[in-house]
Coordinates of C-alpha atoms in Angstrom, one line a residue:
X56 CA 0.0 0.0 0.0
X57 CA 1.3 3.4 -0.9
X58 CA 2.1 4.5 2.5
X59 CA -0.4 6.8 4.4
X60 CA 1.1 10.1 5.3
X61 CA -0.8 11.9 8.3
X62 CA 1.6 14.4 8.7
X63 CA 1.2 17.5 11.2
X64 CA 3.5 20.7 11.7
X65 CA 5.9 20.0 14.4
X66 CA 4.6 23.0 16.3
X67 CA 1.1 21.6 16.3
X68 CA 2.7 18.7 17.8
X69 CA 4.5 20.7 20.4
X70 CA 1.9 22.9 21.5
X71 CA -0.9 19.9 21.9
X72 CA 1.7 17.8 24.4
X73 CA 2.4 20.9 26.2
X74 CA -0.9 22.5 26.5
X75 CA -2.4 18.8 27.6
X76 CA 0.9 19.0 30.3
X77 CA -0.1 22.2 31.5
X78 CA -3.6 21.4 32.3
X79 CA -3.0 17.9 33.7
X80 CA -0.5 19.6 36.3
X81 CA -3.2 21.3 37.6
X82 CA -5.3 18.1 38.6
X83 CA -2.8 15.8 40.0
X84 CA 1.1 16.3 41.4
X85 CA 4.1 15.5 39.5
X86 CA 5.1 12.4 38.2
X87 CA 8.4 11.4 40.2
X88 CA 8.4 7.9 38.7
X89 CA 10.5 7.1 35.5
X90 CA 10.0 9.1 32.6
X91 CA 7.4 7.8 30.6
X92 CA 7.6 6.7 26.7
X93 CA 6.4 9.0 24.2
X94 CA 3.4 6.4 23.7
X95 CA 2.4 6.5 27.3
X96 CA 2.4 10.4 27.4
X97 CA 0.1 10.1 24.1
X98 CA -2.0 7.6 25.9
X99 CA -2.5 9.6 29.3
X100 CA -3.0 12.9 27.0
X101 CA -6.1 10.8 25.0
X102 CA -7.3 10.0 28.4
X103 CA -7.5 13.1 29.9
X104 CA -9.0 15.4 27.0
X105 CA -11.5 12.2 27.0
X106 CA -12.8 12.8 30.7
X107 CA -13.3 16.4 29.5
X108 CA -15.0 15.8 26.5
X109 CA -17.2 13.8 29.1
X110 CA -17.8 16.1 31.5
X111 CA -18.6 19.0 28.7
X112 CA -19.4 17.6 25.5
X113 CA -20.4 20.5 23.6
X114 CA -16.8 21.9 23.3
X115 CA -15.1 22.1 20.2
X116 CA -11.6 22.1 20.9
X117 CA -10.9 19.1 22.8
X118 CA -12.5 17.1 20.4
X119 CA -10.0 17.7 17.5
X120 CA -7.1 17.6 20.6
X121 CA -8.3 14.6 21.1
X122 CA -8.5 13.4 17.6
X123 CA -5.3 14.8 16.8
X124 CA -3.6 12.1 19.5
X125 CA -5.6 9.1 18.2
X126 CA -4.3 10.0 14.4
X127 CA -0.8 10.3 15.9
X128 CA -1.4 7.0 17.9
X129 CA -2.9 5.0 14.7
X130 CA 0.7 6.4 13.0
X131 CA 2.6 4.8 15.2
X132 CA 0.1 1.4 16.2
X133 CA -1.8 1.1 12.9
X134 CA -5.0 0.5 14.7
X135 CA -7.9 1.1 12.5
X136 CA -10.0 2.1 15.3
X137 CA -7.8 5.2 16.1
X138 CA -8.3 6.5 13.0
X139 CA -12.4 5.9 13.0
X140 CA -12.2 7.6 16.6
X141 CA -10.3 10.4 14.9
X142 CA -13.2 11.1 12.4
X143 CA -15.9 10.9 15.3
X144 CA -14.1 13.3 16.9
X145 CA -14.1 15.7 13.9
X146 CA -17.7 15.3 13.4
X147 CA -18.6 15.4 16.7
X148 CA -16.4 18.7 16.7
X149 CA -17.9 20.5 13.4
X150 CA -21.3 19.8 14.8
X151 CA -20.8 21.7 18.0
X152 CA -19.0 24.2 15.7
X153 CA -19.9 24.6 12.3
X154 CA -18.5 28.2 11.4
X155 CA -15.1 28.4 10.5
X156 CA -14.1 25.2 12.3
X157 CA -10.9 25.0 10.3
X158 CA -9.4 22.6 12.5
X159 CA -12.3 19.7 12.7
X160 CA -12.1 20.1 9.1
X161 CA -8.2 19.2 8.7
X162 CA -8.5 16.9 11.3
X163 CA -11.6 14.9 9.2
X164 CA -9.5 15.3 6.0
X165 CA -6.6 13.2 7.5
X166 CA -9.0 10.0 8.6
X167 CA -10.5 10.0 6.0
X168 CA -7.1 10.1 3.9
X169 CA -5.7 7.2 6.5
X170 CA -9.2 5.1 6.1
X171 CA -8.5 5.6 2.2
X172 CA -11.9 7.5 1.6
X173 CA -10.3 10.0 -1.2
X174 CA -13.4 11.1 -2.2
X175 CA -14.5 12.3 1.1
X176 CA -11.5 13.5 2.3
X177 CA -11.5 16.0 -0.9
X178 CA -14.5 17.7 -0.1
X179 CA -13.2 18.4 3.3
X180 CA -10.0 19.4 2.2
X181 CA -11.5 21.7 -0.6
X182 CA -13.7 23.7 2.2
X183 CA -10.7 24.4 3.7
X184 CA -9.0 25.7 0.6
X185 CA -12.2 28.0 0.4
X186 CA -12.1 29.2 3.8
X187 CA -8.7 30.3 2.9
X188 CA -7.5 30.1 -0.5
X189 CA -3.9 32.0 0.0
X190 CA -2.9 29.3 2.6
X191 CA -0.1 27.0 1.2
X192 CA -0.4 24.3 3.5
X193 CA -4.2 23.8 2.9
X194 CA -3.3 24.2 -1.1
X195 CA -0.5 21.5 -0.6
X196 CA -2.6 19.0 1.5
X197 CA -5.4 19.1 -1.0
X198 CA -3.4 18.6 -3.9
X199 CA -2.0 15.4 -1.6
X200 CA -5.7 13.9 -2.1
X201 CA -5.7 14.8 -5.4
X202 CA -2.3 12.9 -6.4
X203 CA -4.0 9.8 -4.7
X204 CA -7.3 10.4 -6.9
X205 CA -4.9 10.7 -9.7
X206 CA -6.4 13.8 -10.5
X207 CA -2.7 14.8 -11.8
X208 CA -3.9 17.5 -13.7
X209 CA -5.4 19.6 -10.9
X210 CA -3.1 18.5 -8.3
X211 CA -0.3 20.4 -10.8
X212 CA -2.4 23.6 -10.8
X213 CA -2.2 23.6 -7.0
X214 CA 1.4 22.4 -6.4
X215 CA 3.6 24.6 -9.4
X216 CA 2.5 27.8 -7.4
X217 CA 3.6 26.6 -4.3
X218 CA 7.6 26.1 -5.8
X219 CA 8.5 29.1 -3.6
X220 CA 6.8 27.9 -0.1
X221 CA 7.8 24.3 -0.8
X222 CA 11.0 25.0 2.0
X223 CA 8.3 25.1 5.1
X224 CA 7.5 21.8 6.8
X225 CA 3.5 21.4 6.6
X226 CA 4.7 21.5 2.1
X227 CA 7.4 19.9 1.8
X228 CA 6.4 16.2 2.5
X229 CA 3.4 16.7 -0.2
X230 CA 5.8 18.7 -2.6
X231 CA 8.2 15.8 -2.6
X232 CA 5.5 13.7 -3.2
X233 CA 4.6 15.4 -6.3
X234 CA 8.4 15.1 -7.5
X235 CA 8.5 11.9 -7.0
X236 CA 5.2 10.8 -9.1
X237 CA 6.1 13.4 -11.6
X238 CA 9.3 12.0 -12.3
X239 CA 11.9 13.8 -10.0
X240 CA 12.5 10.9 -7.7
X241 CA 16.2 13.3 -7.0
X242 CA 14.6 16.7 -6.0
X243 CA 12.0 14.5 -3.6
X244 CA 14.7 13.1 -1.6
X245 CA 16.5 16.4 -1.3
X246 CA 13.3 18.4 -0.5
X247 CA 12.7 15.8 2.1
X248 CA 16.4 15.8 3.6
X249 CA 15.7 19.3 3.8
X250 CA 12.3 18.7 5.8
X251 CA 14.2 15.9 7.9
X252 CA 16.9 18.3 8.7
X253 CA 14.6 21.4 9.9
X254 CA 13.1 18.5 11.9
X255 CA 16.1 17.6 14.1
X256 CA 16.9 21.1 14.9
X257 CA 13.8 21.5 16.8
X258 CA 13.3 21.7 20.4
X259 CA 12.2 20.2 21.7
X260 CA 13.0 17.3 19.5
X261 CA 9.5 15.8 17.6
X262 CA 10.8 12.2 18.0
X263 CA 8.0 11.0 16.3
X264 CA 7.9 13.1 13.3
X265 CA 11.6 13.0 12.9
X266 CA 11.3 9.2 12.5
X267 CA 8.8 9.9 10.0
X268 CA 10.9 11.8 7.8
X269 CA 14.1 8.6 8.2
X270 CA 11.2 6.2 7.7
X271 CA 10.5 8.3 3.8
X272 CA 13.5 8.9 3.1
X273 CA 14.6 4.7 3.9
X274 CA 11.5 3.5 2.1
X275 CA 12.2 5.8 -1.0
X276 CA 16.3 4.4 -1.1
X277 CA 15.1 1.0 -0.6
X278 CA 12.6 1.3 -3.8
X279 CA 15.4 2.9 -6.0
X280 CA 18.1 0.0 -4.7
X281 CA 20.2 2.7 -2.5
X282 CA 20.5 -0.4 0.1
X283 CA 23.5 1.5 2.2
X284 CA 21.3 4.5 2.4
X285 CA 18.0 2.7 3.3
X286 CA 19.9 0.8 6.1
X287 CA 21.2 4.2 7.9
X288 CA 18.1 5.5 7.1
X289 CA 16.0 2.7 8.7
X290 CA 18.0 2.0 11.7
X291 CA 18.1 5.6 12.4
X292 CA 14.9 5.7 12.9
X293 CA 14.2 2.5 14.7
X294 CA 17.1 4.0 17.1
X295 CA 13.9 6.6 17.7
X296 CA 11.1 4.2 18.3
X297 CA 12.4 0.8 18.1
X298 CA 8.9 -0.7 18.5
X299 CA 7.7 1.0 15.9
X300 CA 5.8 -1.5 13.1
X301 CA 6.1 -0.1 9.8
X302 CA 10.3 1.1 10.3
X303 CA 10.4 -2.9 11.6
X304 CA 8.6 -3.9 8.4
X305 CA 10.5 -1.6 6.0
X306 CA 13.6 -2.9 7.8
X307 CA 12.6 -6.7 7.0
X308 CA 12.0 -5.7 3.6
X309 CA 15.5 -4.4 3.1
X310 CA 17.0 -7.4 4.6
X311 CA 15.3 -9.8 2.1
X312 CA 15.9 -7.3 -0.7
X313 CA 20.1 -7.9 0.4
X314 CA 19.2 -12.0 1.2
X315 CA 19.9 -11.6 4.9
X316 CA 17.2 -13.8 5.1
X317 CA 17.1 -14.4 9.1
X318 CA 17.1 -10.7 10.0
X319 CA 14.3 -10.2 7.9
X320 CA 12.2 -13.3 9.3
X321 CA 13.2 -11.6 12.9
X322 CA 12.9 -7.9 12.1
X323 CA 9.1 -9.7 9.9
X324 CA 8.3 -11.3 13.3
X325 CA 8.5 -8.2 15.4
X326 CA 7.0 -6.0 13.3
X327 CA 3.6 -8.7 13.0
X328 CA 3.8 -8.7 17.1
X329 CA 2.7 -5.2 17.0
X330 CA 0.1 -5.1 14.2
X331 CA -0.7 -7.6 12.0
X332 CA 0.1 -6.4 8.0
X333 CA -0.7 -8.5 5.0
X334 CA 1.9 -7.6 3.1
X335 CA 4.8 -7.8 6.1
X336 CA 3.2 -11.7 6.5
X337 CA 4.1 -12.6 2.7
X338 CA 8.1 -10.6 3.2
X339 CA 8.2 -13.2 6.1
X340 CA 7.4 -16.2 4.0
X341 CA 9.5 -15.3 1.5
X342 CA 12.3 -15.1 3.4
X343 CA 11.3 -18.6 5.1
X344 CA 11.0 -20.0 1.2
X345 CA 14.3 -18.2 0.5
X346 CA 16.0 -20.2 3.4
X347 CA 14.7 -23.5 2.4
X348 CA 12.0 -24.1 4.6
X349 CA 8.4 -24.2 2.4
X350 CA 6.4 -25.5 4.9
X351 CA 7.4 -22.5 7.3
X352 CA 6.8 -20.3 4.6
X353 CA 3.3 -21.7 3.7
X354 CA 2.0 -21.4 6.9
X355 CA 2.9 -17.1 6.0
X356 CA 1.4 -17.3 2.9
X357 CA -1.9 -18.9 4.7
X358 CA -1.9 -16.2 7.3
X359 CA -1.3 -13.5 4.8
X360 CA -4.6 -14.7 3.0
X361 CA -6.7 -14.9 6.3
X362 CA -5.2 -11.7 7.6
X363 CA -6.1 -9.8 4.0
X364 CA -9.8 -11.4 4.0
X365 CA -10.3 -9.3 7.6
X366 CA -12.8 -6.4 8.3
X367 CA -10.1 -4.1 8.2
X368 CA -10.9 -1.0 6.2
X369 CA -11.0 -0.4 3.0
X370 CA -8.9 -0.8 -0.5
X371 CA -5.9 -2.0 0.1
X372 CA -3.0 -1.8 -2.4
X373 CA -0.3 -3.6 -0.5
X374 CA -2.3 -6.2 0.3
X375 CA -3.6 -7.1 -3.1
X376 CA -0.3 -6.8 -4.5
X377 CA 1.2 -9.2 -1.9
X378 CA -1.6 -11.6 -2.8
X379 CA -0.7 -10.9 -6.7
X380 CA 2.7 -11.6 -6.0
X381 CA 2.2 -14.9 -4.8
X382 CA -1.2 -16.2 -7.5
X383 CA -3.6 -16.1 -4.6
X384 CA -6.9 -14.9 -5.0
X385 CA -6.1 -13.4 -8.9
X386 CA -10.1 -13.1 -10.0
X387 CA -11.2 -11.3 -7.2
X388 CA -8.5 -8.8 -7.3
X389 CA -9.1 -8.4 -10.4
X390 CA -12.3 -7.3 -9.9
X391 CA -11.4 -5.1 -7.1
X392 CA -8.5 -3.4 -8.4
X393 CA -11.3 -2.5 -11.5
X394 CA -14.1 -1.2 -9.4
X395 CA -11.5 1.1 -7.6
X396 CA -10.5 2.5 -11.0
X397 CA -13.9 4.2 -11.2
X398 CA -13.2 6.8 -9.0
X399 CA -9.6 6.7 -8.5
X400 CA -7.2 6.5 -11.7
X401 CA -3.8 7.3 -10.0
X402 CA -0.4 5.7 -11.5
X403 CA -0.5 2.8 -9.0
X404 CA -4.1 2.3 -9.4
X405 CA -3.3 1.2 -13.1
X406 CA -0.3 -0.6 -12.2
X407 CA -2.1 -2.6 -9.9
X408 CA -4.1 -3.4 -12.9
X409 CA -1.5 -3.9 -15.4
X410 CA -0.2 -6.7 -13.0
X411 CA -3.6 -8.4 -12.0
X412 CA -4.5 -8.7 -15.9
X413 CA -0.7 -10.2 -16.1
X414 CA -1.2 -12.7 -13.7
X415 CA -4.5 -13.3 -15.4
X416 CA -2.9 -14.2 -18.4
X417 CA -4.4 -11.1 -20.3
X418 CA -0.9 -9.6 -21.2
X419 CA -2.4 -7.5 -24.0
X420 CA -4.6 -5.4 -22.0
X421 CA -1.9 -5.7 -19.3
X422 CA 0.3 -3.7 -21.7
X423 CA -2.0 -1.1 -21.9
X424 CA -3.0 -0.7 -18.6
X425 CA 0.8 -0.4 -17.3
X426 CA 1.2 2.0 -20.5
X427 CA -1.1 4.2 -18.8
X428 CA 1.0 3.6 -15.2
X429 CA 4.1 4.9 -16.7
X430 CA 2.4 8.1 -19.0
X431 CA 3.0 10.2 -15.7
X432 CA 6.7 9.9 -15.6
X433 CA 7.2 8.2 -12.8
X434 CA 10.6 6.8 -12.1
X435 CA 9.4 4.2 -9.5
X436 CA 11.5 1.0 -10.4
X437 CA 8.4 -1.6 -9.2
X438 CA 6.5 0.0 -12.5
X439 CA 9.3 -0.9 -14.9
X440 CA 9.7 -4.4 -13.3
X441 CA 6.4 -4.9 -14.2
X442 CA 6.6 -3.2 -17.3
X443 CA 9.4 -5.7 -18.0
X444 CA 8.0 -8.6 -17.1
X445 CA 4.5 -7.8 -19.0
X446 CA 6.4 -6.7 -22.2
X447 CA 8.4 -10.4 -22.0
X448 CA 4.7 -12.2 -21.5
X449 CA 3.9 -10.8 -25.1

């Protein structure tokens, strides 16, 4: 799945833990025990702004306080829940305050975007455009759901203006985004070192946020074969949150990609102790068919299938491509990959196609399906393997 980016300023951030801080010092003494994790402050911050929710429910603010922690909670756990809470909160927020509620509205733009509801999550992000139109950010975040719709066209009319702002943190993650599915893979990964940079100069330091940035900037060297890069990348940010699943999945998926085959069943494992991911349950099995062992490696692919078949949200694209990748399930991909096409016909969206037709032995309309994939310019390599292979099939 093309990762979910629910990004927020770090000075949002900052202000949220310290204002929740503030206010909880006034109910109970100081902690004098051990310093708690990042993830226990986050969970004693959701707690709190949820007893005062309770005891005054018609407030607007601590709603989308308290939606803002379950988004950045669902970041780091993957929990669906988190991110339905989130858009209860926002609801619950607009409808106590419906006039110029700008923050409700950005907050139910980013579930949506993280449940995969693009549709949705444009018209929010559109009324906040039209509440006001000069802001960058807002510009730069809708033009985000627009590169997912694979509305390229539009999303191009928003980002080329915003060339001169891209050098302020809530642009620059979309702006490299942009780059990178318009064919300037190079001037993403410097925009983003940029971003990463300003990051780590903050202080305090956004641990969270900062690992963010390492996680990017790894995943994007690991797709373009930079393995050196990905690995100090990676284990930079797993040496900010080691527990954290998707830097202990991309981490696995480097260490199969270089054959160190038990690092990647181990790193696999730990990631799937922490949430359970389709796609990270097929890396394992690979590595497990890699080394030998197929029984060990079918008993993966088995759990990938039940795992994928869960109540879990919606599309998918990781998932289905795993499931591609291995010739399980191929017809009712198909189908799914096609009805998702109707309302978003983004470069990966066809892709997906191009490969499900493949492995459907249609390598004709395969052709022209990944022909449509690569008429962006996109430089991602997983496009021309399949380009390759489809081309070869003829």
């Amino acid at each position: 799945m093309q990762g979910r980016r629910l990004l927020l300023p770090a000075t949002a951030l900052v202000a949220l833990a310290g204002g929740a801080a503030a206010l909880r010092a006034r109910e109970r003494p100081h902690d004098t025990v051990r310093r708690p994790s990042v993830a226990e402050v986050r969970d004693r911050d959701i707690a709190f702004y949820q007893r005062r929710i309770d005891a005054d429910p018609s407030g607007a603010i601590d709603l989308v306080r308290l939606g803002t922690l379950l988004l950045e909670r669902f970041r780091q756990q993957g929990e669906e829940a988190d991110l339905i809470s989130a858009e209860t909160a926002a609801r619950r927020s607009l409808t106590n305050r419906s006039v110029r509620n700008v923050a409700a509205l950005q907050l139910l733009q980013a579930a949506l975007f993280g449940q995969h509801r693009f549709r949705e999550a444009r018209g929010a992000a559109e009324q906040v455009v039209a509440l006001d139109p000069g802001q960058p950010a807002a510009r730069a975040s809708l033009g985000e759901v627009l590169l997912e719709l694979g509305d390229y066209a539009t999303a191009d009319e928003l980002f080329r203006p915003l060339t001169s702002q891209r050098y302020t943190l809530a642009v620059a993650p979309r702006y490299a985004r942009w780059l990178e599915l318009r064919g300037h893979a190079g001037a993403a990964r410097s925009l983003l070192e940029w971003a990463r940079r300003k990051v780590a100069r903050s202080d305090p330091l956004p641990i969270e946020q900062l690992a963010w940035f390492e996680l990017r900037l790894g995943e994007l060297a690991l797709r373009f074969g930079a393995y050196a890069e990905a690995r100090r990348r990676l284990d930079a940010g797993l040496a900010l949150l080691p527990d954290h699943w998707r830097l202990l999945a991309a981490r696995a998926r480097l260490a199969l990609a270089t054959g160190d085959y038990g690092t990647a069943v181990r790193l696999g494992d730990s990631s799937l102790t922490r949430h359970l991911d389709p796609a990270t349950l097929a890396e394992v099995g690979d590595a497990w068919r890699a080394r030998g062992d197929a029984a060990q490696a079918a008993e993966y692919y088995r759990a990938m299938e039940a795992a994928s078949r869960a109540p879990r949200g919606g599309f998918h694209r990781g998932w289905y491509l795993a499931l591609l990748d291995h010739d399980r399930r191929v017809p009712e991909i198909l189908a799914a990959v096609q009805r998702d096409l109707e309302t978003r016909r983004d470069v990966y969206g066809y892709d997906l196609l191009a490969w499900a037709l493949y492995k459907s032995g249609r390598p004709g309309e395969a052709k022209a399906a990944i022909a449509r994939a690569l008429a962006w310019g996109s430089e991602d390599p997983l496009l021309q393997t399949h380009a390759r292979a489809i081309e070869a099939a003829r």
